DNA sequence: TATGAATGAGACTTCATTCAT
DNA sequence: AATGAATGAAGTCTCATTCAT
């Protein structure tokens, strides 16, 4: 009996994972609206009604896809604590770049959603904005730790510019494919961030 | 008689413009799939079937929206020909930033489409990639003109980084709203581009 | 002025013929409902509104297609007046078979329409029934002339069976293509008709 | 519990049957294109979307109508095994005629489709051609069994002529209504087939 | 822990036709 | 003798979702 329950639970989680995999694959290819439940059902082999057993609605499904991809990404890098600011920023950006190549789904999907201004599809978009804010806070803490003498406004601008570069280069890589070397270009971006930070704190002095 | 003929012809073009206006407004808000013909029809006042007189299908309509917005944007700035590279780049980026604030549709819509990788449904996405390539060529010519001693590969990287920053900051502005000053941040980006260009050509010497 | 008028009339008839050609080609391929005005317009190169200048509506257009094809067919054979009944029937059927291979449109289209039981599409279906009745009368006169001693009921049955064989073999030829030799099979049918006629008149004696 | 399950399953099949009944009734009256899903929906009481649960698309629905009607028809007659060839052929044709009066749908619909030569839209037309080939094979076996000394080519021609007569008389009955006695005329056709078979095998000796 | 069947709304698109010029 | 533009109705089909089992 206990065995059966455990088996059941395990099967349930396996089904959930199959659904998430299928949804991620489709959503990344076709966007939020292009991801129909029927398509996900066909790809994962479970009937549409089973998808609704695991997820409240389509919105929650996409939100879960984003959350899972973000967790993988954010678990794949940490803020370096040793070395000069130059080395630490470079190391951090290199880690982030690699994590982005390994878990790009949340960003690809999230940017699509972020560019729309709809009131609907609340939870998927909200999920992206939440994880983005989380990443932003992590970055701000890291930069504040590495570089001294920045006002909050300056720090904010620095983080905004840092993320913008990452977003833009991520898009360039998505569009341009292998012709765009994401790691190298993010390295260039790391350099620009350092320059900017120094100019900022220098201007302050 | 001639007047009447002209009136007729003008009416056709006026209808076309009304449809494009409505489609642009909706597509920017809701994306490609969120833009239904029924919504466009309701907003422009013409029946759905009339939209199909002017445009082959929905895809062609969105492509036309992108093309028109891009033409407005690219007609709103030129590459400066006088002054030091510093001043010229700053002036150019300032123009581009303003044009982007005035005609953002093609970029907003285009980025949504570019992030999707659908196998079929070409023309709207293809249109964006085409105009993007055109803008890229214009920029490359401008940078090549302003800065000496760059290899083609370096020029390419410089342009990629320039556009990535613009895309990323555009997105930051879309998400963050007025909290993000697009013109100021693109000014910072212009500075980074100059530094990068100098580092590149210096490395060459 | 007269020249212009004549030219115009000539052009008008040329347009009419182009429309009929296009409509025939499409209708034979796709049937009544499958023949859209837009398709005809695309094939003949004239705008849809021009088709309505030449024909009252779609129904009248299809009726005209049937009428033209029937006129070609019925003008391509005559009832033989010399020889034994055997030879005359054989000669007649051979002519009819050849005419059917040359002008099959009215029969193909007509049979499609005849098999439907709709109240609508009045004139095209009515046109086929009219020309079919005309052909039936011609045949009945021919048979009555060739074979003596048939009651009206017998003559009617003979004609019905004759036409049924022609229809069925025509269909067999349409479906089976070159594997079915229409002329040879209609020759067999001619033989069967003779046998039947003799049995009928013999039974009467 | 089992009852309930069975009930559920039965309900699905009952719905399927209701849809098929409605579609058959409409398709026979109005042809392939005249059979709109909305019409079928209205007649069977299920919403249009439910029709798509049971059938892939309209084409598959019509194909199923044809298949079901053909099965009824072909299950309603057998090839007689006793008696002289004359009696056997007459008995067989009489059975076939009666079955045709009882289950005429597949032939009426099929002939409409067979007369069209559309490039695409395969499955309904393909279904008719398939069942027609099946009927043809059954007939050929029957004739081969009843009549000795026919070459394969002769047998083929005999079957083609037999089917053509049936098709043509079926059409005559459809057009002419009660004025045409299908059973009597098919009896005449049976006679013609016997004559032809004897002429063929005699020619061979 | 699932799933077969159903459903109303709405998607894109084409239809035959009209009308002013 | 012709046509550019428009139009309401209807076409096929997919949508996200629900519910009884």
Short mmCIF file of C-alpha atoms in Angstrom, two decimals, chain A residues 34-195:
data_model
loop_
_atom_site.label_atom_id
_atom_site.label_comp_id
_atom_site.label_asym_id
_atom_site.label_seq_id
_atom_site.Cartn_x
_atom_site.Cartn_y
_atom_site.Cartn_z
CA UNK A 34 1.67 29.80 -29.56
CA UNK A 35 1.83 27.26 -26.77
CA UNK A 36 -1.50 25.47 -26.86
CA UNK A 37 -2.49 22.83 -24.37
CA UNK A 38 -3.25 20.51 -27.27
CA UNK A 39 0.31 20.90 -28.52
CA UNK A 40 1.78 20.22 -25.11
CA UNK A 41 -0.50 17.22 -24.76
CA UNK A 42 0.60 15.82 -28.10
CA UNK A 43 4.26 16.29 -27.27
CA UNK A 44 4.22 14.79 -23.78
CA UNK A 45 1.76 12.02 -24.57
CA UNK A 46 -0.65 12.82 -21.77
CA UNK A 47 -4.22 13.94 -22.45
CA UNK A 48 -5.04 17.60 -22.05
CA UNK A 49 -7.15 16.96 -19.01
CA UNK A 50 -4.14 15.47 -17.25
CA UNK A 51 -2.27 18.69 -17.71
CA UNK A 52 -5.02 20.38 -15.77
CA UNK A 53 -4.61 17.89 -13.01
CA UNK A 54 -1.03 19.04 -12.53
CA UNK A 55 -1.41 22.77 -13.26
CA UNK A 56 -4.22 25.16 -12.47
CA UNK A 57 -4.26 26.58 -15.97
CA UNK A 58 -2.04 27.41 -18.88
CA UNK A 59 -0.73 30.50 -17.18
CA UNK A 60 0.44 28.52 -14.16
CA UNK A 61 2.08 26.00 -16.46
CA UNK A 62 4.16 28.61 -18.22
CA UNK A 63 5.00 30.23 -14.89
CA UNK A 64 6.27 26.87 -13.67
CA UNK A 65 8.40 26.51 -16.78
CA UNK A 66 9.97 29.88 -16.10
CA UNK A 67 10.51 29.15 -12.42
CA UNK A 68 12.20 25.82 -13.08
CA UNK A 69 14.53 27.26 -15.70
CA UNK A 70 15.39 30.21 -13.47
CA UNK A 71 16.23 27.97 -10.56
CA UNK A 72 18.59 25.98 -12.70
CA UNK A 73 20.22 29.17 -13.94
CA UNK A 74 20.57 30.90 -10.61
CA UNK A 75 21.89 27.71 -9.01
CA UNK A 76 24.66 27.57 -11.56
CA UNK A 77 26.65 30.64 -10.51
CA UNK A 78 27.71 32.49 -7.38
CA UNK A 79 29.25 35.84 -6.68
CA UNK A 80 33.02 35.45 -6.34
CA UNK A 81 34.40 36.60 -3.02
CA UNK A 82 38.14 36.64 -3.64
CA UNK A 83 40.44 38.65 -5.84
CA UNK A 84 40.48 42.13 -7.27
CA UNK A 85 37.23 43.66 -8.48
CA UNK A 86 38.45 43.16 -12.05
CA UNK A 87 38.96 39.47 -11.59
CA UNK A 88 35.79 39.01 -9.58
CA UNK A 89 33.56 40.73 -12.13
CA UNK A 90 35.16 38.85 -14.96
CA UNK A 91 34.72 35.53 -13.20
CA UNK A 92 31.13 36.30 -12.33
CA UNK A 93 30.16 37.32 -15.84
CA UNK A 94 31.83 34.23 -17.26
CA UNK A 95 29.78 32.04 -14.93
CA UNK A 96 26.57 33.84 -15.80
CA UNK A 97 27.27 33.52 -19.49
CA UNK A 98 27.76 29.79 -19.23
CA UNK A 99 24.66 29.37 -17.11
CA UNK A 100 22.72 31.32 -19.72
CA UNK A 101 23.87 28.99 -22.44
CA UNK A 102 22.80 26.02 -20.32
CA UNK A 103 19.43 27.34 -19.08
CA UNK A 104 18.22 29.98 -21.50
CA UNK A 105 14.51 29.20 -21.37
CA UNK A 106 13.43 31.53 -18.60
CA UNK A 107 15.12 34.47 -20.24
CA UNK A 108 13.92 33.76 -23.73
CA UNK A 109 10.36 33.22 -22.60
CA UNK A 110 10.48 36.00 -20.07
CA UNK A 111 11.71 38.60 -22.51
CA UNK A 112 8.88 37.71 -24.88
CA UNK A 113 6.39 38.20 -22.09
CA UNK A 114 8.05 41.32 -20.80
CA UNK A 115 7.80 43.00 -24.17
CA UNK A 116 4.04 42.62 -24.16
CA UNK A 117 1.95 45.04 -22.16
CA UNK A 118 -1.02 42.86 -21.51
CA UNK A 119 -3.01 42.84 -18.34
CA UNK A 120 -3.73 39.13 -18.74
CA UNK A 121 -1.42 36.15 -18.46
CA UNK A 122 -0.69 37.49 -15.03
CA UNK A 123 1.24 34.78 -13.36
CA UNK A 124 3.74 33.83 -16.04
CA UNK A 125 4.75 37.43 -16.64
CA UNK A 126 4.72 38.14 -12.92
CA UNK A 127 6.91 35.12 -12.31
CA UNK A 128 9.48 36.47 -14.76
CA UNK A 129 9.44 39.92 -13.24
CA UNK A 130 9.85 38.38 -9.79
CA UNK A 131 12.85 36.25 -10.69
CA UNK A 132 14.30 39.14 -12.62
CA UNK A 133 14.03 41.34 -9.56
CA UNK A 134 15.68 38.61 -7.54
CA UNK A 135 18.56 38.41 -9.96
CA UNK A 136 18.79 42.16 -9.90
CA UNK A 137 19.09 42.21 -6.12
CA UNK A 138 21.76 39.54 -6.18
CA UNK A 139 23.71 41.52 -8.72
CA UNK A 140 23.37 44.76 -6.82
CA UNK A 141 24.64 43.12 -3.67
CA UNK A 142 27.57 41.69 -5.57
CA UNK A 143 28.51 44.96 -7.20
CA UNK A 144 28.13 46.84 -3.92
CA UNK A 145 30.43 44.35 -2.35
CA UNK A 146 33.06 44.57 -5.05
CA UNK A 147 33.09 48.29 -5.69
CA UNK A 148 33.18 50.94 -3.03
CA UNK A 149 31.82 54.42 -3.05
CA UNK A 150 28.75 54.08 -5.24
CA UNK A 151 25.58 55.89 -4.36
CA UNK A 152 22.39 53.82 -4.50
CA UNK A 153 21.37 55.61 -7.68
CA UNK A 154 24.70 54.87 -9.30
CA UNK A 155 24.52 51.26 -8.23
CA UNK A 156 21.07 51.05 -9.70
CA UNK A 157 22.20 52.47 -13.00
CA UNK A 158 25.18 50.14 -13.06
CA UNK A 159 22.98 47.10 -12.53
CA UNK A 160 20.48 48.27 -15.12
CA UNK A 161 23.26 48.69 -17.65
CA UNK A 162 24.75 45.33 -16.72
CA UNK A 163 21.48 43.49 -17.22
CA UNK A 164 20.67 45.39 -20.39
CA UNK A 165 23.94 44.27 -21.91
CA UNK A 166 23.28 40.69 -20.90
CA UNK A 167 19.76 40.82 -22.35
CA UNK A 168 20.92 42.40 -25.57
CA UNK A 169 23.79 40.01 -26.07
CA UNK A 170 21.54 37.09 -25.25
CA UNK A 171 19.18 38.25 -28.00
CA UNK A 172 22.07 38.76 -30.40
CA UNK A 173 23.10 35.20 -29.69
CA UNK A 174 19.58 33.89 -30.17
CA UNK A 175 19.24 35.65 -33.50
CA UNK A 176 22.77 35.30 -34.78
CA UNK A 177 23.38 31.78 -33.58
CA UNK A 178 26.92 30.53 -33.45
CA UNK A 179 28.20 33.60 -35.28
CA UNK A 180 27.86 35.43 -31.96
CA UNK A 181 30.18 34.31 -29.17
CA UNK A 182 28.15 35.02 -26.06
CA UNK A 183 30.98 34.34 -23.62
CA UNK A 184 33.44 36.60 -25.38
CA UNK A 185 30.98 39.43 -25.81
CA UNK A 186 29.90 39.24 -22.20
CA UNK A 187 33.61 39.49 -21.38
CA UNK A 188 33.72 42.74 -23.28
CA UNK A 189 30.66 43.83 -21.38
CA UNK A 190 32.38 43.02 -18.06
CA UNK A 191 35.16 45.39 -19.08
CA UNK A 192 32.68 48.13 -19.89
CA UNK A 193 31.03 47.64 -16.51
CA UNK A 194 34.32 48.05 -14.72
CA UNK A 195 35.10 51.22 -16.63
#
